[in-house]
mmCIF file of C-alpha atoms in Angstrom:
data_model
loop_
_atom_site.group_PDB
_atom_site.id
_atom_site.type_symbol
_atom_site.label_atom_id
_atom_site.label_comp_id
_atom_site.label_asym_id
_atom_site.label_seq_id
_atom_site.Cartn_x
_atom_site.Cartn_y
_atom_site.Cartn_z
ATOM 1 C CA GLN A 1 15.730 17.930 -16.065
ATOM 2 C CA ASP A 2 14.371 14.832 -14.410
ATOM 3 C CA GLN A 3 16.530 12.726 -12.538
ATOM 4 C CA LEU A 4 16.173 9.018 -12.035
ATOM 5 C CA GLN A 5 15.857 7.817 -8.553
ATOM 6 C CA GLN A 6 15.776 4.455 -8.844
ATOM 7 C CA LYS A 7 16.370 1.590 -11.307
ATOM 8 C CA ILE A 8 14.239 -1.547 -10.656
ATOM 9 C CA ILE A 9 15.339 -4.889 -12.538
ATOM 10 C CA CYS A 10 11.789 -6.946 -12.949
ATOM 11 C CA PRO A 11 12.042 -10.993 -13.356
ATOM 12 C CA GLY A 12 10.547 -10.193 -16.686
ATOM 13 C CA PRO A 13 8.853 -7.505 -19.314
ATOM 14 C CA VAL A 14 6.525 -5.873 -17.155
ATOM 15 C CA THR A 15 3.405 -5.670 -19.228
ATOM 16 C CA CYS A 16 0.917 -4.023 -15.783
ATOM 17 C CA LEU A 17 1.866 -2.634 -13.063
ATOM 18 C CA THR A 18 0.012 -0.651 -9.930
ATOM 19 C CA ALA A 19 0.214 0.506 -6.179
ATOM 20 C CA SER A 20 -1.815 -0.096 -3.554
ATOM 21 C CA PRO A 21 -3.774 3.136 -2.087
ATOM 22 C CA ASN A 22 -2.406 3.070 1.244
ATOM 23 C CA GLY A 23 1.013 2.899 -0.700
ATOM 24 C CA LEU A 24 3.054 -0.658 1.001
ATOM 25 C CA TYR A 25 2.561 -2.586 -1.880
ATOM 26 C CA ILE A 26 3.438 -3.344 -5.410
ATOM 27 C CA LEU A 27 1.530 -5.867 -7.601
ATOM 28 C CA ALA A 28 2.998 -6.153 -11.475
ATOM 29 C CA GLY A 29 2.125 -8.256 -14.506
ATOM 30 C CA VAL A 30 4.987 -10.844 -15.770
ATOM 31 C CA ALA A 31 4.035 -12.759 -18.667
ATOM 32 C CA GLU A 32 1.489 -15.465 -17.159
ATOM 33 C CA SER A 33 2.713 -14.416 -13.472
ATOM 34 C CA ILE A 34 1.447 -11.524 -10.647
ATOM 35 C CA TYR A 35 3.952 -10.374 -8.177
ATOM 36 C CA LEU A 36 3.670 -8.945 -5.003
ATOM 37 C CA TRP A 37 6.518 -6.544 -3.860
ATOM 38 C CA GLU A 38 6.328 -4.971 -0.167
ATOM 39 C CA VAL A 39 7.658 -1.273 -0.534
ATOM 40 C CA SER A 40 9.049 -0.500 2.218
ATOM 41 C CA ASN A 41 12.254 -2.945 2.118
ATOM 42 C CA GLY A 42 11.448 -4.535 -1.622
ATOM 43 C CA ASN A 43 10.806 -7.791 -0.645
ATOM 44 C CA LEU A 44 9.064 -10.332 -2.718
ATOM 45 C CA LEU A 45 6.400 -11.671 -1.061
ATOM 46 C CA ALA A 46 3.905 -13.856 -3.221
ATOM 47 C CA ILE A 47 4.034 -15.039 -7.415
ATOM 48 C CA LEU A 48 0.813 -16.017 -8.418
ATOM 49 C CA ASN A 49 0.384 -18.485 -11.360
ATOM 50 C CA ARG A 50 -3.296 -18.551 -11.849
ATOM 51 C CA HIS A 51 -3.836 -17.001 -15.523
ATOM 52 C CA TYR A 52 -3.151 -18.990 -18.623
ATOM 53 C CA GLN A 53 -1.920 -16.066 -20.709
ATOM 54 C CA ASP A 54 -0.092 -12.944 -20.594
ATOM 55 C CA LEU A 55 -1.347 -10.440 -17.884
ATOM 56 C CA THR A 56 -3.171 -7.230 -19.446
ATOM 57 C CA CYS A 57 -4.247 -5.219 -16.776
ATOM 58 C CA LEU A 58 -4.092 -4.809 -12.419
ATOM 59 C CA CYS A 59 -5.797 -2.637 -10.182
ATOM 60 C CA PHE A 60 -6.235 -2.309 -6.438
ATOM 61 C CA THR A 61 -9.419 -1.305 -4.525
ATOM 62 C CA ASP A 62 -9.767 1.886 -2.906
ATOM 63 C CA ASP A 63 -8.935 0.199 0.422
ATOM 64 C CA SER A 64 -6.499 -1.483 -0.082
ATOM 65 C CA SER A 65 -7.863 -5.155 0.831
ATOM 66 C CA HIS A 66 -8.431 -6.766 -2.736
ATOM 67 C CA PHE A 67 -7.081 -6.543 -5.978
ATOM 68 C CA LEU A 68 -8.549 -7.665 -9.746
ATOM 69 C CA SER A 69 -6.460 -8.832 -12.499
ATOM 70 C CA GLY A 70 -7.303 -9.519 -16.097
ATOM 71 C CA ALA A 71 -4.896 -11.324 -18.671
ATOM 72 C CA LYS A 72 -5.378 -12.634 -22.504
ATOM 73 C CA ASP A 73 -7.221 -16.247 -21.339
ATOM 74 C CA CYS A 74 -10.703 -14.192 -21.491
ATOM 75 C CA LEU A 75 -10.420 -14.247 -17.270
ATOM 76 C CA ALA A 76 -10.721 -11.390 -14.796
ATOM 77 C CA LEU A 77 -9.797 -12.538 -11.093
ATOM 78 C CA VAL A 78 -10.549 -11.183 -7.529
ATOM 79 C CA TRP A 79 -7.906 -11.695 -5.081
ATOM 80 C CA ASN A 80 -7.985 -10.909 -1.286
ATOM 81 C CA LEU A 81 -4.619 -9.572 -0.087
ATOM 82 C CA TYR A 82 -4.497 -10.982 2.938
ATOM 83 C CA SER A 83 -5.404 -14.607 2.364
ATOM 84 C CA VAL A 84 -2.104 -13.923 -0.206
ATOM 85 C CA LEU A 85 0.110 -12.816 2.516
ATOM 86 C CA GLN A 86 -0.844 -15.427 5.153
ATOM 87 C CA ALA A 87 -0.424 -18.053 2.562
ATOM 88 C CA GLU A 88 2.170 -20.731 3.347
ATOM 89 C CA PRO A 89 5.054 -20.497 0.691
ATOM 90 C CA SER A 90 4.136 -23.900 -0.374
ATOM 91 C CA GLN A 91 0.472 -23.120 -0.864
ATOM 92 C CA ILE A 92 -0.836 -21.874 -3.938
ATOM 93 C CA PRO A 93 -3.503 -19.485 -2.713
ATOM 94 C CA ASP A 94 -6.884 -19.215 -4.505
ATOM 95 C CA PRO A 95 -8.857 -16.297 -6.012
ATOM 96 C CA ARG A 96 -11.875 -14.958 -4.430
ATOM 97 C CA HIS A 97 -13.701 -14.820 -7.663
ATOM 98 C CA VAL A 98 -12.891 -16.137 -11.022
ATOM 99 C CA TRP A 99 -14.771 -13.933 -13.468
ATOM 100 C CA SER A 100 -14.914 -15.969 -17.215
ATOM 101 C CA ARG A 101 -18.428 -14.462 -19.373
ATOM 102 C CA HIS A 102 -15.671 -12.823 -21.231
ATOM 103 C CA SER A 103 -15.317 -14.406 -24.853
ATOM 104 C CA LEU A 104 -12.116 -12.868 -25.526
ATOM 105 C CA PRO A 105 -9.072 -11.301 -23.852
ATOM 106 C CA ILE A 106 -9.652 -8.371 -21.314
ATOM 107 C CA THR A 107 -8.126 -5.248 -22.211
ATOM 108 C CA ASP A 108 -8.916 -3.316 -19.122
ATOM 109 C CA LEU A 109 -10.008 -2.995 -15.189
ATOM 110 C CA CYS A 110 -11.765 -0.276 -13.030
ATOM 111 C CA CYS A 111 -12.722 -0.294 -9.364
ATOM 112 C CA GLY A 112 -15.345 1.842 -8.046
ATOM 113 C CA PHE A 113 -15.601 2.484 -4.271
ATOM 114 C CA GLY A 114 -16.395 1.003 -1.339
ATOM 115 C CA GLY A 115 -13.314 -1.799 -0.759
ATOM 116 C CA PRO A 116 -14.625 -5.169 -0.420
ATOM 117 C CA LEU A 117 -18.366 -3.949 -0.983
ATOM 118 C CA ALA A 118 -17.531 -2.017 -4.323
ATOM 119 C CA ARG A 119 -18.362 -2.979 -7.789
ATOM 120 C CA ALA A 120 -15.906 -3.744 -10.279
ATOM 121 C CA ALA A 121 -15.729 -2.577 -14.440
ATOM 122 C CA THR A 122 -14.038 -5.035 -17.077
ATOM 123 C CA ALA A 123 -13.675 -4.378 -20.429
ATOM 124 C CA SER A 124 -12.457 -6.391 -23.813
ATOM 125 C CA LEU A 125 -12.132 -7.534 -27.194
ATOM 126 C CA ASP A 126 -15.511 -9.315 -27.527
ATOM 127 C CA GLN A 127 -17.294 -5.894 -27.580
ATOM 128 C CA THR A 128 -18.369 -5.746 -23.897
ATOM 129 C CA ALA A 129 -17.879 -4.171 -21.106
ATOM 130 C CA LYS A 130 -19.232 -5.800 -17.725
ATOM 131 C CA LEU A 131 -19.758 -4.469 -14.295
ATOM 132 C CA TRP A 132 -19.444 -6.853 -11.118
ATOM 133 C CA GLU A 133 -20.108 -7.071 -7.381
ATOM 134 C CA ILE A 134 -16.630 -7.770 -5.781
ATOM 135 C CA SER A 135 -18.488 -9.044 -2.541
ATOM 136 C CA SER A 136 -20.658 -11.550 -4.281
ATOM 137 C CA GLY A 137 -18.662 -12.139 -7.640
ATOM 138 C CA GLU A 138 -22.569 -11.532 -9.012
ATOM 139 C CA LEU A 139 -22.209 -10.200 -12.917
ATOM 140 C CA LEU A 140 -24.493 -6.900 -12.802
ATOM 141 C CA LEU A 141 -24.553 -5.197 -16.083
ATOM 142 C CA SER A 142 -23.009 -6.709 -19.440
ATOM 143 C CA VAL A 143 -22.975 -3.616 -22.422
ATOM 144 C CA LEU A 144 -22.564 -4.754 -26.088
ATOM 145 C CA PHE A 145 -20.838 -2.455 -28.312
ATOM 146 C CA ASP A 146 -20.052 -2.304 -31.895
ATOM 147 C CA VAL A 147 -16.477 -2.099 -31.792
ATOM 148 C CA GLY A 148 -14.018 -4.307 -28.956
ATOM 149 C CA ILE A 149 -13.806 -2.434 -25.852
ATOM 150 C CA MET A 150 -10.102 -1.019 -24.961
ATOM 151 C CA ALA A 151 -11.016 0.919 -21.823
ATOM 152 C CA VAL A 152 -13.193 1.249 -19.423
ATOM 153 C CA THR A 153 -13.711 3.973 -16.593
ATOM 154 C CA LEU A 154 -16.196 5.048 -13.859
ATOM 155 C CA ASP A 155 -16.832 8.041 -12.492
ATOM 156 C CA LEU A 156 -16.659 9.227 -8.710
ATOM 157 C CA SER A 157 -20.388 9.006 -7.997
ATOM 158 C CA GLU A 158 -20.652 5.398 -10.250
ATOM 159 C CA TYR A 159 -23.287 7.196 -12.376
ATOM 160 C CA HIS A 160 -22.144 6.888 -15.662
ATOM 161 C CA MET A 161 -19.205 3.902 -17.268
ATOM 162 C CA PHE A 162 -17.082 5.264 -19.717
ATOM 163 C CA CYS A 163 -15.545 2.821 -22.499
ATOM 164 C CA GLY A 164 -13.212 3.671 -24.889
ATOM 165 C CA GLY A 165 -12.966 1.316 -28.464
ATOM 166 C CA MET A 166 -10.759 0.246 -31.277
ATOM 167 C CA ASP A 167 -12.218 2.372 -33.656
ATOM 168 C CA GLY A 168 -11.509 5.749 -31.424
ATOM 169 C CA SER A 169 -14.853 5.956 -30.037
ATOM 170 C CA ILE A 170 -15.479 7.025 -26.430
ATOM 171 C CA PHE A 171 -19.047 5.573 -25.204
ATOM 172 C CA GLN A 172 -20.630 7.051 -22.287
ATOM 173 C CA VAL A 173 -23.262 4.468 -20.270
ATOM 174 C CA ASP A 174 -26.135 5.315 -17.852
ATOM 175 C CA LEU A 175 -25.648 3.180 -14.843
ATOM 176 C CA CYS A 176 -29.228 4.182 -13.276
ATOM 177 C CA ALA A 177 -31.302 3.803 -16.523
ATOM 178 C CA TRP A 178 -34.734 2.826 -16.512
ATOM 179 C CA PRO A 179 -35.721 0.111 -16.777
ATOM 180 C CA VAL A 180 -33.028 -1.946 -15.262
ATOM 181 C CA GLN A 181 -31.621 -4.492 -17.821
ATOM 182 C CA ARG A 182 -28.432 -7.094 -16.803
ATOM 183 C CA ASP A 183 -28.060 -7.360 -20.911
ATOM 184 C CA ARG A 184 -27.908 -4.347 -22.939
ATOM 185 C CA THR A 185 -26.959 -3.161 -26.456
ATOM 186 C CA PHE A 186 -25.525 0.617 -26.819
ATOM 187 C CA GLN A 187 -27.188 1.314 -30.115
ATOM 188 C CA THR A 188 -23.753 4.398 -31.634
ATOM 189 C CA GLU A 189 -27.034 5.927 -34.082
ATOM 190 C CA GLN A 190 -29.138 6.107 -31.509
ATOM 191 C CA GLU A 191 -27.500 7.392 -28.716
ATOM 192 C CA ASN A 192 -25.238 10.140 -30.304
ATOM 193 C CA GLY A 193 -25.632 12.131 -27.360
ATOM 194 C CA LYS A 194 -23.294 9.951 -25.432
ATOM 195 C CA VAL A 195 -20.869 9.367 -27.614
ATOM 196 C CA PHE A 196 -17.482 11.512 -27.625
ATOM 197 C CA LYS A 197 -15.739 11.725 -31.109
ATOM 198 C CA GLY A 198 -12.562 12.805 -31.613
ATOM 199 C CA HIS A 199 -9.514 10.443 -31.603
ATOM 200 C CA ARG A 200 -8.908 8.642 -34.317
ATOM 201 C CA ASN A 201 -6.938 5.510 -33.637
ATOM 202 C CA GLN A 202 -7.806 3.168 -30.176
ATOM 203 C CA VAL A 203 -8.859 4.429 -26.987
ATOM 204 C CA THR A 204 -5.606 3.092 -24.506
ATOM 205 C CA CYS A 205 -6.823 4.874 -20.990
ATOM 206 C CA LEU A 206 -9.303 7.120 -19.539
ATOM 207 C CA SER A 207 -9.950 8.991 -16.193
ATOM 208 C CA VAL A 208 -12.609 10.796 -14.771
ATOM 209 C CA SER A 209 -11.938 14.099 -12.858
ATOM 210 C CA THR A 210 -12.823 13.509 -9.070
ATOM 211 C CA ASP A 211 -15.468 16.149 -9.703
ATOM 212 C CA GLY A 212 -17.024 14.257 -12.252
ATOM 213 C CA SER A 213 -16.762 17.099 -15.227
ATOM 214 C CA LEU A 214 -13.708 16.078 -17.091
ATOM 215 C CA LEU A 215 -12.913 13.177 -19.142
ATOM 216 C CA LEU A 216 -8.802 12.133 -19.901
ATOM 217 C CA SER A 217 -8.382 10.123 -22.212
ATOM 218 C CA GLY A 218 -4.823 8.749 -24.788
ATOM 219 C CA SER A 219 -4.967 7.002 -27.662
ATOM 220 C CA HIS A 220 -2.512 5.387 -29.953
ATOM 221 C CA ASP A 221 -3.266 8.677 -32.522
ATOM 222 C CA GLU A 222 -0.799 9.915 -30.632
ATOM 223 C CA THR A 223 -2.948 12.394 -28.654
ATOM 224 C CA VAL A 224 -4.269 12.915 -24.703
ATOM 225 C CA ARG A 225 -7.603 14.869 -25.155
ATOM 226 C CA LEU A 226 -9.544 16.237 -21.920
ATOM 227 C CA TRP A 227 -13.279 16.367 -22.246
ATOM 228 C CA ASP A 228 -15.975 18.099 -20.693
ATOM 229 C CA ILE A 229 -18.357 15.527 -20.087
ATOM 230 C CA GLN A 230 -21.522 17.163 -20.037
ATOM 231 C CA SER A 231 -21.038 19.004 -23.654
ATOM 232 C CA LYS A 232 -18.765 16.353 -25.138
ATOM 233 C CA GLN A 233 -16.589 18.784 -26.184
ATOM 234 C CA CYS A 234 -13.194 18.191 -26.313
ATOM 235 C CA LEU A 235 -11.290 21.047 -24.262
ATOM 236 C CA LYS A 236 -7.550 20.466 -24.889
ATOM 237 C CA THR A 237 -5.527 18.260 -27.301
ATOM 238 C CA MET A 238 -1.782 17.796 -26.067
ATOM 239 C CA ASN A 239 0.459 15.788 -28.869
ATOM 240 C CA HIS A 240 2.913 13.203 -27.965
ATOM 241 C CA LYS A 241 5.623 11.765 -30.275
ATOM 242 C CA GLY A 242 4.374 8.003 -30.085
ATOM 243 C CA PRO A 243 1.219 5.902 -28.933
ATOM 244 C CA VAL A 244 -0.381 6.816 -25.677
ATOM 245 C CA THR A 245 -0.369 4.124 -23.505
ATOM 246 C CA ASN A 246 -1.209 5.502 -20.161
ATOM 247 C CA ALA A 247 -2.477 8.336 -18.864
ATOM 248 C CA PHE A 248 -4.723 9.242 -15.344
ATOM 249 C CA ILE A 249 -5.804 12.509 -13.683
ATOM 250 C CA VAL A 250 -4.069 12.408 -9.789
ATOM 251 C CA LEU A 251 -4.393 14.775 -6.674
ATOM 252 C CA ALA A 252 -1.131 17.148 -6.690
ATOM 253 C CA PRO A 253 1.022 15.885 -3.940
ATOM 254 C CA ALA A 254 1.412 18.732 -1.283
ATOM 255 C CA ASN A 255 5.251 19.098 -2.270
ATOM 256 C CA MET A 256 4.891 19.295 -5.645
ATOM 257 C CA PHE A 257 5.718 22.787 -6.467
ATOM 258 C CA ASN A 258 8.619 22.562 -3.995
ATOM 259 C CA PRO A 259 11.870 22.650 -5.154
ATOM 260 C CA ASP A 260 13.676 20.746 -1.854
ATOM 261 C CA GLY A 261 10.529 18.413 -1.785
ATOM 262 C CA LYS A 262 12.369 15.047 -1.710
ATOM 263 C CA PRO A 263 11.112 11.661 -0.786
ATOM 264 C CA SER A 264 11.636 10.423 2.965
ATOM 265 C CA VAL A 265 12.505 7.050 2.992
ATOM 266 C CA PRO A 266 14.759 5.834 -0.399
ATOM 267 C CA LEU A 267 12.763 3.066 -2.550
ATOM 268 C CA PRO A 268 14.950 -0.509 -2.198
ATOM 269 C CA LYS A 269 15.395 -2.671 -4.976
ATOM 270 C CA PHE A 270 13.033 -5.052 -5.258
ATOM 271 C CA SER A 271 14.284 -8.501 -4.892
ATOM 272 C CA LYS A 272 14.089 -11.256 -7.627
ATOM 273 C CA HIS A 273 13.590 -14.155 -5.213
ATOM 274 C CA LEU A 274 10.710 -15.063 -2.627
ATOM 275 C CA HIS A 275 10.795 -13.337 0.820
ATOM 276 C CA GLY A 276 12.321 -16.077 2.967
ATOM 277 C CA THR A 277 14.531 -17.830 0.438
ATOM 278 C CA GLU A 278 17.589 -15.020 0.155
ATOM 279 C CA SER A 279 21.124 -15.811 1.919
ATOM 280 C CA ASN A 280 21.660 -14.118 5.227
ATOM 281 C CA ASP A 281 24.172 -12.012 3.769
ATOM 282 C CA GLU A 282 21.356 -10.564 1.057
ATOM 283 C CA GLN A 283 19.969 -9.445 4.422
ATOM 284 C CA GLY A 284 20.685 -6.575 6.899
ATOM 285 C CA SER A 285 20.366 -7.638 10.880
ATOM 286 C CA GLU A 286 20.509 -3.914 11.914
ATOM 287 C CA GLY A 287 17.255 -2.271 12.484
ATOM 288 C CA VAL A 288 13.588 -3.221 12.857
ATOM 289 C CA THR A 289 12.046 -6.079 10.642
ATOM 290 C CA LEU A 290 7.958 -6.368 10.708
ATOM 291 C CA ARG A 291 6.743 -8.873 8.869
ATOM 292 C CA LEU A 292 3.610 -9.666 7.670
ATOM 293 C CA GLY A 293 1.786 -13.024 7.185
ATOM 294 C CA LEU A 294 3.703 -16.587 7.717
ATOM 295 C CA HIS A 295 7.147 -16.150 5.988
ATOM 296 C CA GLN A 296 9.760 -18.515 6.470
ATOM 297 C CA GLN A 297 12.495 -16.697 8.635
ATOM 298 C CA ASP A 298 16.139 -17.489 7.955
ATOM 299 C CA SER A 299 17.336 -14.664 9.422
ATOM 300 C CA GLY A 300 17.578 -13.339 13.199
ATOM 301 C CA GLU A 301 14.837 -12.436 15.078
ATOM 302 C CA SER A 302 12.089 -10.459 14.201
ATOM 303 C CA TYR A 303 10.601 -7.509 16.023
ATOM 304 C CA LEU A 304 7.339 -8.925 17.417
ATOM 305 C CA GLU A 305 10.156 -12.056 19.007
ATOM 306 C CA LYS A 306 11.913 -9.588 20.218
ATOM 307 C CA ALA A 307 8.685 -8.152 21.955
ATOM 308 C CA GLU A 308 7.611 -11.316 22.918
ATOM 309 C CA LYS A 309 11.036 -11.967 24.617
ATOM 310 C CA MET A 310 10.894 -9.115 26.345
ATOM 311 C CA TYR A 311 7.814 -9.061 28.197
ATOM 312 C CA ALA A 312 8.272 -12.696 29.015
ATOM 313 C CA GLN A 313 11.297 -11.106 31.091
ATOM 314 C CA MET A 314 8.465 -8.633 32.799
ATOM 315 C CA TYR A 315 6.538 -10.774 33.542
ATOM 316 C CA SER A 316 9.382 -13.290 35.261
ATOM 317 C CA THR A 317 10.627 -10.094 37.089
ATOM 318 C CA ARG A 318 6.682 -9.380 38.035
ATOM 319 C CA GLU A 319 6.477 -13.008 39.362
ATOM 320 C CA LYS A 320 9.784 -12.507 41.511
ATOM 321 C CA ASN A 321 8.747 -9.670 43.202
ATOM 322 C CA LEU A 322 5.284 -11.142 43.924
ATOM 323 C CA VAL A 323 7.068 -13.715 45.354
ATOM 324 C CA GLY A 324 8.738 -11.388 47.482
ATOM 325 C CA ASP A 325 5.620 -9.247 48.488
ATOM 326 C CA GLN A 326 4.113 -12.603 49.672
ATOM 327 C CA GLU A 327 6.722 -13.682 51.982
ATOM 328 C CA HIS A 328 7.222 -10.270 53.343
ATOM 329 C CA LEU A 329 3.163 -10.155 53.525
ATOM 330 C CA THR A 330 3.054 -13.472 55.593
ATOM 331 C CA ILE A 331 5.464 -12.344 58.066
ATOM 332 C CA GLN A 332 3.599 -8.986 58.628
ATOM 333 C CA VAL A 333 0.815 -11.164 59.398
ATOM 334 C CA SER A 334 2.271 -13.668 61.939
ATOM 335 C CA GLU A 335 3.248 -10.208 63.757
ATOM 336 C CA LEU A 336 -0.665 -8.887 63.695
ATOM 337 C CA GLU A 337 -1.474 -12.071 64.840
ATOM 338 C CA GLU A 338 1.028 -12.216 68.060
ATOM 339 C CA GLU A 339 0.020 -8.674 68.491
ATOM 340 C CA VAL A 340 -3.707 -9.364 68.503
ATOM 341 C CA SER A 341 -3.532 -12.458 71.049
ATOM 342 C CA THR A 342 -1.345 -10.232 73.176
ATOM 343 C CA LEU A 343 -4.633 -7.481 73.002
ATOM 344 C CA ARG A 344 -7.310 -10.311 73.658
ATOM 345 C CA LYS A 345 -5.131 -11.437 77.075
ATOM 346 C CA ILE A 346 -5.003 -7.538 78.148
ATOM 347 C CA ASN A 347 -8.586 -7.410 77.167
ATOM 348 C CA LYS A 348 -9.695 -10.303 79.201
ATOM 349 C CA ASN A 349 -7.696 -9.697 82.320
ATOM 350 C CA LEU A 350 -9.216 -6.034 82.664
ATOM 351 C CA PHE A 351 -12.462 -7.964 81.988
ATOM 352 C CA ASP A 352 -11.559 -10.168 84.928
ATOM 353 C CA PHE A 353 -10.404 -7.365 87.167
ATOM 354 C CA SER A 354 -13.561 -5.115 86.242
ATOM 355 C CA ALA A 355 -16.092 -7.817 86.814
ATOM 356 C CA ARG A 356 -14.547 -8.974 90.137
ATOM 357 C CA ILE A 357 -14.623 -5.092 91.275
ATOM 358 C CA ILE A 358 -18.352 -5.067 90.606
ATOM 359 C CA THR A 359 -19.580 -8.598 91.938
ATOM 360 C CA LYS A 360 -17.597 -7.600 95.293
ATOM 361 C CA PRO A 361 -19.924 -7.669 97.945
ATOM 362 C CA ALA A 362 -19.726 -3.964 100.350
ATOM 363 C CA LYS A 363 -18.720 -4.484 103.501
#
């Protein structure tokens, strides 16, 4: 039986949740707010309040440098993670981009590869799926469908965009189609070869395998289906006891089938208060403290402060040694100068003696 490793109480009902690919941060959507936690110590680093209605989706870029948020207020926001971490507690960080081209709630987000240079796809109930460029914030493509879009994803090569509709259909959009049009209409009757048909209710999630050959889809019809993208045939159907809300393809961890495999670091409980506002009793003074960003430091010295003090002591000792060496060097120089003056006197006496012998007249 699966054992519960940790139970974490959040400030409210969580509508969306994601982790950064590097495993350092957790994002959660609670009502209209975005909560950002640090995984290693459970500190709540930021609470972002820039949406006007409940969050619906969150996702990170593949390099964990940016994250996107979508909500029922029809807005999709692009955030720079490091700008959020370095903001003062009294400041409200601004998103890098505000995408407001949708007219109904955002239902799903998807990021491609390339970090801050990647492309991102958004889906909405306004029957459109849009493709954006994160670096510039420009709209690259808008595709209009016959039904509202509940899920969107890109394949690894970003040749195709897959969109799940409210009627159970899954649409395959070619991103490299010619001629290039920024506004496109997907006509189901004319593109039967690009529609996956099988679900009887709205599609809630989509995921493509790493080789681009398989598509996984979940639906409110209580099934998860595995599709062959090339033939659009359903290879496998997995039944559940309720609506499927999320499903994705992931590479199996190396120790997945090892019965003794356990997490090496226990997951701490996530704080409900912003980092720096907790009392000193709640934080342990033991161990090394690593802090990213300009946070208030109410507890003991951080690792950087201890390192700075240690370096200061090293430099002061080195300066003392240098002073001592300089005194010793001064004494040596004075001794050498005396020896040089003595040698000069001896050399002068020898010169005078030799000169007198050579210039002495013969008898």
